[in-house]
Coordinates of C-alpha atoms in Angstrom, one line a residue:
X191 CA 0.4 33.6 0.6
X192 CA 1.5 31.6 -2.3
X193 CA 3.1 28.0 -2.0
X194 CA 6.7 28.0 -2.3
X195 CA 7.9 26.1 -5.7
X196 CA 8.2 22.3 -5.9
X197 CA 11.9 20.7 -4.4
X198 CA 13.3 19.4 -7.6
X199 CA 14.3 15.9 -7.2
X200 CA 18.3 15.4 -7.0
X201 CA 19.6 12.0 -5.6
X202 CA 21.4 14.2 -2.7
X203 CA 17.7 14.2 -1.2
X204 CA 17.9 10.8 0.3
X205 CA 20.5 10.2 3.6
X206 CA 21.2 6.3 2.9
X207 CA 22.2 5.2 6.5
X208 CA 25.6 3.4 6.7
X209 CA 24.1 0.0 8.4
X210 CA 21.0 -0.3 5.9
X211 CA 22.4 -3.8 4.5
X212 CA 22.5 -5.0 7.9
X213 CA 19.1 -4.3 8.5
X214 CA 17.6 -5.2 5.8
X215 CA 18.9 -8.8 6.2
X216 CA 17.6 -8.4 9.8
X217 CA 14.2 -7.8 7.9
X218 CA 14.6 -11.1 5.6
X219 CA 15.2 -12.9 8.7
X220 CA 12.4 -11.8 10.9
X221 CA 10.0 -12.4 7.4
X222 CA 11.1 -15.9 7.2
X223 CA 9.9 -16.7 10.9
X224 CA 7.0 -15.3 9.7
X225 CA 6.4 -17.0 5.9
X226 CA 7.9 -20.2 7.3
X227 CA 5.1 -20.2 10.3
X228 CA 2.3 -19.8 7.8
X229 CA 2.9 -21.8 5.4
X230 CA 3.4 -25.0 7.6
X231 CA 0.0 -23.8 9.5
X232 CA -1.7 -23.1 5.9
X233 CA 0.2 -26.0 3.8
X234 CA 0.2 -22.5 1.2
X235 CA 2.6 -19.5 1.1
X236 CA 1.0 -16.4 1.6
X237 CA 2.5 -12.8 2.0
X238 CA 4.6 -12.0 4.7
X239 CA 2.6 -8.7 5.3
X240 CA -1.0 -8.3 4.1
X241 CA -1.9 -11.4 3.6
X242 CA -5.4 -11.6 3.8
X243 CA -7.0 -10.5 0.4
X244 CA -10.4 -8.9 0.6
X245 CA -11.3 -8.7 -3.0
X246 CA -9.0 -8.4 -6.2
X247 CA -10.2 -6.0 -9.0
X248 CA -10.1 -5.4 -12.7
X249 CA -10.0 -1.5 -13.0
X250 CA -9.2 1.2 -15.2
X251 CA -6.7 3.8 -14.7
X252 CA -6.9 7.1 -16.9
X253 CA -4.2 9.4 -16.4
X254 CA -6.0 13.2 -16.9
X255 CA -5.3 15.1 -20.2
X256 CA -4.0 19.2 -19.8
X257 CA -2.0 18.6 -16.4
X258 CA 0.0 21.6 -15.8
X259 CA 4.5 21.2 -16.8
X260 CA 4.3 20.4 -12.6
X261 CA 1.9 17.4 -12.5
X262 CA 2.8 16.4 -16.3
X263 CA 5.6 14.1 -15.1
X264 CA 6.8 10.3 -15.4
X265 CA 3.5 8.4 -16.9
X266 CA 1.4 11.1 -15.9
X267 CA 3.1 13.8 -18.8
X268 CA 0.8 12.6 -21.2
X269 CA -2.6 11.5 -21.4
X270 CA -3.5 8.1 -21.1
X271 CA -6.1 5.3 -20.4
X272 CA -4.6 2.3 -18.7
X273 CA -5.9 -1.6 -17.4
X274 CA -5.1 -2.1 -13.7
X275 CA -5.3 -4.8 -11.3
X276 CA -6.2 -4.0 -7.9
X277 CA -6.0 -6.0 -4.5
X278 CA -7.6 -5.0 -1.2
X279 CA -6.0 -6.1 1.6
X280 CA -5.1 -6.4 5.7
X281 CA -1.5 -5.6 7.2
X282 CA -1.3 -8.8 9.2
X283 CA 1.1 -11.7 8.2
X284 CA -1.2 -14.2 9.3
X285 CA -4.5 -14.7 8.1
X286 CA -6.9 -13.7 10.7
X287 CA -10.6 -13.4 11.4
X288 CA -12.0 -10.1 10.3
X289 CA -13.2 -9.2 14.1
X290 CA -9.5 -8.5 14.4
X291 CA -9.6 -5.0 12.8
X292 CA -6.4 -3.7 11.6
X293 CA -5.3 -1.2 8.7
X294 CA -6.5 -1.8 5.0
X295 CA -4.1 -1.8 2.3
X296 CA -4.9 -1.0 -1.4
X297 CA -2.2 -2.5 -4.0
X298 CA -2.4 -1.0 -8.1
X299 CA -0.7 -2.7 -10.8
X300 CA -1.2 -0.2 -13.9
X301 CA 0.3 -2.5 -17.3
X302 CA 1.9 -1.2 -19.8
X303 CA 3.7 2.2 -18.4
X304 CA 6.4 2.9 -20.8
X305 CA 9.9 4.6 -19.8
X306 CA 13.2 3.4 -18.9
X307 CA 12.7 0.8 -16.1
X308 CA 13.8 0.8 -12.4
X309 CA 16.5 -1.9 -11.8
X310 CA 15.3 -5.3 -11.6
X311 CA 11.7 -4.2 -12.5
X312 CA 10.3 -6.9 -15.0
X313 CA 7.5 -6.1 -17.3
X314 CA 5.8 -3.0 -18.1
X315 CA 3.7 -2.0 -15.1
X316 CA 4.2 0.7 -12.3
X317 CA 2.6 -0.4 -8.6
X318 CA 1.5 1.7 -6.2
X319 CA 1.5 0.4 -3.1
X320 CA -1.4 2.2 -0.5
X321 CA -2.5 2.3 3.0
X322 CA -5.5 3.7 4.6
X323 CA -3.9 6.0 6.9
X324 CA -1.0 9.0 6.2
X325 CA 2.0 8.1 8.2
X326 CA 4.1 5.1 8.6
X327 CA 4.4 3.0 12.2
X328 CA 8.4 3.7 12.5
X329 CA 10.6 6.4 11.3
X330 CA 12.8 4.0 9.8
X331 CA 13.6 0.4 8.5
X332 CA 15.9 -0.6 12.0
X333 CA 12.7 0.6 14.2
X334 CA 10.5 -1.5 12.1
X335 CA 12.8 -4.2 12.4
X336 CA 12.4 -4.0 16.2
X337 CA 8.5 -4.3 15.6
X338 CA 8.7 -7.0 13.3
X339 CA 10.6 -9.3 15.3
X340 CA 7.8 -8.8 18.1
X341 CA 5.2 -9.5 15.5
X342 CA 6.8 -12.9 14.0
X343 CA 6.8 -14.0 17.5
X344 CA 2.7 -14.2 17.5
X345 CA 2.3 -14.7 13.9
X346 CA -0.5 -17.3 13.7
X347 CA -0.5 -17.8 17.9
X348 CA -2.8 -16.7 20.5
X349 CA -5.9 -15.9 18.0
X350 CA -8.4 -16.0 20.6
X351 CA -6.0 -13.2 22.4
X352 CA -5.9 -11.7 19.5
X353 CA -9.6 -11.0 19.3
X354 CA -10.2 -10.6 22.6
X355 CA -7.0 -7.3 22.6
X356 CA -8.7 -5.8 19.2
X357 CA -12.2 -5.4 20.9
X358 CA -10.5 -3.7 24.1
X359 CA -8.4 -1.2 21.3
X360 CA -11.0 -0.3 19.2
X361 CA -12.4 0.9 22.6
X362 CA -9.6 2.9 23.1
X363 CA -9.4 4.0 19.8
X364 CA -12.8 5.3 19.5
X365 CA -12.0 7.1 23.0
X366 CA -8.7 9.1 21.8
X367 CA -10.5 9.9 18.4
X368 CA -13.4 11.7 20.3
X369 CA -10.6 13.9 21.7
X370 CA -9.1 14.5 18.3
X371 CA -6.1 11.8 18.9
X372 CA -5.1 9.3 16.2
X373 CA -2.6 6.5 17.3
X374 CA -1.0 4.7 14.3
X375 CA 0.2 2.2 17.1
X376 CA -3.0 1.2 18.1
X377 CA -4.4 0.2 15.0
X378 CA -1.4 -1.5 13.6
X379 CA -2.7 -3.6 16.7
X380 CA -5.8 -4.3 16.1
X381 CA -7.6 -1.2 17.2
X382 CA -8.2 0.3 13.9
X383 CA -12.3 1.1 13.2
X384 CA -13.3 -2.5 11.0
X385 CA -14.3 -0.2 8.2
X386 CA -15.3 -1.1 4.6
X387 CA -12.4 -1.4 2.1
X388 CA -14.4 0.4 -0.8
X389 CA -15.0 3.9 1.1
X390 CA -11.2 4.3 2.4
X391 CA -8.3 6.8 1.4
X392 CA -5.1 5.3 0.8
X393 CA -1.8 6.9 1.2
X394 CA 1.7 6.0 -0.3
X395 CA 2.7 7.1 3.1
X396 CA 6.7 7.2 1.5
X397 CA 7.8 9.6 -1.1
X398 CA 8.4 9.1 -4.6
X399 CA 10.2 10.5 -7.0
X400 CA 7.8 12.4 -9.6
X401 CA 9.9 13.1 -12.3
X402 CA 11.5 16.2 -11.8
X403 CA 10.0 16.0 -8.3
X404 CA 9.4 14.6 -5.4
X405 CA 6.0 13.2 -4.2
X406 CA 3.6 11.1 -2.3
X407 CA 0.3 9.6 -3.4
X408 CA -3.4 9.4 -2.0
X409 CA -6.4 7.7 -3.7
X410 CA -9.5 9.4 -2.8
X411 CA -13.0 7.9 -3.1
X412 CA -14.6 10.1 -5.9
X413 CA -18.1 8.6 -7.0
X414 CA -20.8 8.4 -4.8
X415 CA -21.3 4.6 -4.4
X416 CA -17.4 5.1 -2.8
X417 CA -18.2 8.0 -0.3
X418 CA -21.6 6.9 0.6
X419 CA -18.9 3.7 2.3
X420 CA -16.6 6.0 3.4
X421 CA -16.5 5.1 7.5
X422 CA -18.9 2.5 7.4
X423 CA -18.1 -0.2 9.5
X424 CA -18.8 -4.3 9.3
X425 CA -20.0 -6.4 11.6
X426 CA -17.3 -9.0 11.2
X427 CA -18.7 -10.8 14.7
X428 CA -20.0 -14.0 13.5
X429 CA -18.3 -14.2 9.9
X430 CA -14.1 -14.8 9.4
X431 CA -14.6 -13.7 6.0
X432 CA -16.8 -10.4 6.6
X433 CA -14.8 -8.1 4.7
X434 CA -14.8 -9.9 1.9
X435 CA -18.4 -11.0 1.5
X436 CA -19.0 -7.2 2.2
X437 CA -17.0 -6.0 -0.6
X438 CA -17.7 -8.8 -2.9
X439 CA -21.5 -7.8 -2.9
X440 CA -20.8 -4.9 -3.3
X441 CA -18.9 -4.5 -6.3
X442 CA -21.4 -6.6 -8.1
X443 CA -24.1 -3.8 -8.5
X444 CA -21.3 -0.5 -8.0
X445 CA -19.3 1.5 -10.7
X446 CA -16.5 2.6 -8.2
X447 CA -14.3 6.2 -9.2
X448 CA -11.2 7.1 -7.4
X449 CA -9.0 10.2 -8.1
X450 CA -5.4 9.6 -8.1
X451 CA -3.5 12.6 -6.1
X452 CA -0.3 13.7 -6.1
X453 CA 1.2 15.7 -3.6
X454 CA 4.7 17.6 -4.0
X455 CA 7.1 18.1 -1.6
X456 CA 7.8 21.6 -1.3
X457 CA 10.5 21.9 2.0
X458 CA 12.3 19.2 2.8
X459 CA 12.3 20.6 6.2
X460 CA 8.7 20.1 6.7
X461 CA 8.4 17.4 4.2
X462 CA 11.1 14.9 5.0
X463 CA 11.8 12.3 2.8
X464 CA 14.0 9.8 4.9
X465 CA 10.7 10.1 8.2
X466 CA 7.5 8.5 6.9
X467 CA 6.2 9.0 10.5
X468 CA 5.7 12.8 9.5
X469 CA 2.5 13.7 7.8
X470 CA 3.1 16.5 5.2
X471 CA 0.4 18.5 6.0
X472 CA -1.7 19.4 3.4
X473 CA -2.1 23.1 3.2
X474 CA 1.4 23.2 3.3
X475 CA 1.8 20.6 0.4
X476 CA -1.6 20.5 -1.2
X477 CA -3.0 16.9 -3.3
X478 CA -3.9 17.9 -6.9
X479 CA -5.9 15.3 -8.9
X480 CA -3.8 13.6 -11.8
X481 CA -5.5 10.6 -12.4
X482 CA -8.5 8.2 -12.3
X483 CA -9.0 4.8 -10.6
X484 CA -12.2 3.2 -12.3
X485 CA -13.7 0.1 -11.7
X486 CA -16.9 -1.6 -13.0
X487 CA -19.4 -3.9 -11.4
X488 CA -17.7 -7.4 -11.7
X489 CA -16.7 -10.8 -9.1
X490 CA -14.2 -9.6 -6.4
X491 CA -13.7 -13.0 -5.5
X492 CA -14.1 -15.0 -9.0
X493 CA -11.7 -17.9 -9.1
X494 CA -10.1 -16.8 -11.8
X495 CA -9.1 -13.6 -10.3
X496 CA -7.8 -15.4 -7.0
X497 CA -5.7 -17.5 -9.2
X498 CA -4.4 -14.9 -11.7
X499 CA -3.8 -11.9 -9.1
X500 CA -3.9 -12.5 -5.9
X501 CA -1.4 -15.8 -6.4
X502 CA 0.0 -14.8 -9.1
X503 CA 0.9 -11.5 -9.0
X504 CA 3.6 -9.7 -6.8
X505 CA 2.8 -6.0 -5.8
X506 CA 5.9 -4.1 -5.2
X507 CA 6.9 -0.2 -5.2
X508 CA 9.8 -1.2 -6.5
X509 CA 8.0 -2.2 -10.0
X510 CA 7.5 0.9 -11.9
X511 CA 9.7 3.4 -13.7
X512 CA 12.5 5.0 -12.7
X513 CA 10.5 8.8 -13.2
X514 CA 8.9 7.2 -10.1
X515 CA 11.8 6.0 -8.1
X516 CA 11.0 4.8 -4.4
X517 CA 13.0 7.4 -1.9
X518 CA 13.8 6.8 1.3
X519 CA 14.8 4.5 4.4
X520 CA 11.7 2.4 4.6
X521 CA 11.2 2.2 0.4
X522 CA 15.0 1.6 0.2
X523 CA 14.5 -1.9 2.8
X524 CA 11.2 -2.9 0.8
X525 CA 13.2 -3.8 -2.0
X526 CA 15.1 -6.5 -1.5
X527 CA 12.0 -8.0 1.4
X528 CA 9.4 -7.8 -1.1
X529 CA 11.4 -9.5 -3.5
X530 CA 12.1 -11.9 -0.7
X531 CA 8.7 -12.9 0.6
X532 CA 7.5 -13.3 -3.2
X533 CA 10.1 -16.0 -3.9
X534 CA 9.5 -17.7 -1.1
X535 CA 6.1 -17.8 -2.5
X536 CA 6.7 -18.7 -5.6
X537 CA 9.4 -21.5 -4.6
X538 CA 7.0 -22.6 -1.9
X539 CA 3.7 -23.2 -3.6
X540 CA 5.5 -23.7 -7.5
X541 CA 3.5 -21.1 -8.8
X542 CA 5.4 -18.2 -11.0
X543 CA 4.8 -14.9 -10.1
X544 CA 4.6 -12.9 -13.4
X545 CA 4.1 -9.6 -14.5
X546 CA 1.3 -8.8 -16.8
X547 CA 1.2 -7.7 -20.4

């Protein structure tokens, strides 16, 4: 049976709720418990959501030549060889040990996308900003909210708790998986398996605009040095910094491939755009490979790296094109929060944050 066409993007496909603003200012506030907590325990702003960096990158990013009219959209309508930055990264606000397993994140900063920019996007880059599981942990920016307010309460308290609650999970994790159960819940706290960074695939989770389209994204390990890591776990028991050691050898002696996936929404019905807790299932919306993540062997942790990207640098999905507009409840809060958390950065620790060129 053949796949029903694309939904062609129209801004009618997004519901903007009437009480957004409110929210989102609920957001900011429950964020600045948060920065404001770590940055008096850390004398240093970090992120108010992954904060802890496992490794920041210097990659390539090759958009593929001959995509069909439907994939041959935004920056991907021509072929194109691109440098990226990438950072690897854990959801928590607070820095933690890496026995405390939680979700990975994978951040892409591609420079020098040309097209008419999205408002208040500086510079010439488009960000993708990934997660290492398919659906989001709320089906909307006011149930997040509720979550977040819970989560600033133990920002940077109760770390031996901590620990002690992500061994018990993981325990509970690997039980429901056996059975064929995934719980986005319990890893967001701290049951997620402590798996290596470098064999993961990452999800946009949210819809995008694709140009004439609408889309999510997935980054899929491609090389064999990736899939070989794919479900390997660390042993994070004795070292705070596991993760990143792990990686950091690593990607001295590896040349890492991704492939950069799209995947169009093709009934709104089944494919909502405004309920990132529902996973558009894939033979219903099937990935097709438009792109290439590359990276060579190099320092994942080189000072100058640190200082350039990981402080330097804001990661946003609202930097980019407007060909790839942000859609949704959730992407519509991140806006105005991401901008948020990197000022207080910037303001805090008197660093700019600046868009490469």
């Amino acid at each position: 049976m053949p796949l029903p066409q694309p939904i062609p993007f129209k801004p009618e496909v997004e519901q903007i709720l009437p009480d957004e603003q409110t929210t989102i200012a609920g957001l900011n506030e429950a964020f600045d418990q948060i920065l404001e907590t770590t940055a008096r325990n850390y004398k240093h702003a970090v992120r108010a959501v992954h904060a802890k960096s496992h490794g920041v990158l210097v990659a390539t990013f090759t958009v593929n030549p001959n995509l069909p009219d439907h994939l041959a959209q935004g920056m991907f309508a021509s072929p194109a060889t691109y440098e990226a930055y990438v950072r690897l990264s854990t959801n928590a606000g607070d820095i933690l040990p890496d026995v405390v397993s939680l979700p990975r994140g994978m951040a892409i900063k591609v420079v020098g996308v040309r097209g008419p920019r999205l408002s208040d996007a500086e510079g010439q880059s488009q960000d993708f900003v990934l997660v290492n599981g398919p659906v989001f942990q709320a089906p909307n920016a006011e149930k997040f909210l509720g979550k977040l307010k819970l989560l600033a309460k133990t920002t940077d308290k109760m770390e031996s708790g901590k620990v002690a609650l992500s061994s018990v999970l993981r325990g509970v994790n690997k039980a429901l998986t056996a059975v064929g159960i995934e719980s986005v819940a319990i890893n967001a706290m701290g049951g997620a398996p402590n798996v290596d960074p470098l064999g993961e695939t990452y999800f946009s989770v949210t819809p995008f605009r694709y140009g004439d389209f609408v889309a999510k994204f997935r980054l899929v390990p491609a090389s064999a040095d990736l899939k070989d890591r794919s479900g390997v776990e660390i042993d994070a028991s004795d070292n705070e910094n596991a993760i990143r050691d792990t990686v950091r050898a690593e990607v001295a002696t590896i040349n890492g491939r991704w492939n950069f996936q799209v995947q169009l929404c093709r009934d709104i019905e089944k494919q909502p755009i405004e309920d990132p807790t529902v996973e558009w299932k894939e033979d219903e919306a099937p990935f097709e490979t438009v792109a290439t993540l590359s990276i060579a062997a190099q320092d994942s942790w080189s000072a100058y790296n640190v200082r350039n990207i990981d402080e330097a640098m804001r990661f946003s999905v609202w930097t980019g094109i407007e060909a790839h507009q942000p859609l949704g409840n959730i992407n519509r809060a991140r806006k105005a929060t991401y901008r948020h958390s990197s000022d207080f950065r910037q303001a805090t620790n008197g660093c700019p944050i600046h868009e490469p060129r």
